[in-house]
Amino acid sequence: MAHKFEIYRDKAGEYRVRFKYNSEVMFSTEGYTSKASAQNAIDSIKKNGPEAPVEDNS
């Protein structure tokens, strides 16, 4: 699969989510204290992301 979400623990022990496309990190989230909160972030991105507007500030 060319793209995926990953949940991982950072050096501070918090859970974070990163989105990878072709092994390149496209974005990562803030730290969460629970794995369930990290999963909720993924679910929110999947639900709300397709409808999000594009803001061009160039």
Short mmCIF file of C-alpha atoms in Angstrom, two decimals, residues 7 10 15-16 18 20 22 25-26 29-30 33 36 38-39 41 43 45-51 53 56:
data_model
loop_
_atom_site.label_atom_id
_atom_site.label_comp_id
_atom_site.label_asym_id
_atom_site.label_seq_id
_atom_site.Cartn_x
_atom_site.Cartn_y
_atom_site.Cartn_z
CA ILE A 7 0.47 5.29 15.50
CA ASP A 10 7.50 9.60 20.78
CA TYR A 15 1.13 8.65 21.16
CA ARG A 16 1.34 10.39 17.80
CA ARG A 18 1.84 10.16 11.15
CA LYS A 20 3.00 8.29 5.13
CA ASN A 22 5.46 6.10 -0.42
CA VAL A 25 5.97 11.40 6.13
CA MET A 26 3.37 13.85 4.86
CA THR A 29 -0.15 15.06 14.80
CA GLU A 30 0.30 16.49 18.23
CA THR A 33 -1.78 10.65 26.26
CA ALA A 36 -7.43 5.67 21.81
CA ALA A 38 -4.57 8.87 18.56
CA GLN A 39 -7.02 6.49 16.89
CA ALA A 41 -7.54 11.58 15.42
CA ASP A 43 -10.97 8.57 12.48
CA ILE A 45 -9.15 12.88 9.57
CA LYS A 46 -10.77 10.10 7.56
CA LYS A 47 -14.26 11.46 8.23
CA ASN A 48 -13.64 15.19 7.84
CA GLY A 49 -10.62 15.33 5.53
CA PRO A 50 -12.35 14.65 2.19
CA GLU A 51 -14.68 17.62 2.73
CA PRO A 53 -11.57 23.14 1.86
CA ASP A 56 -4.33 28.83 -1.02
#
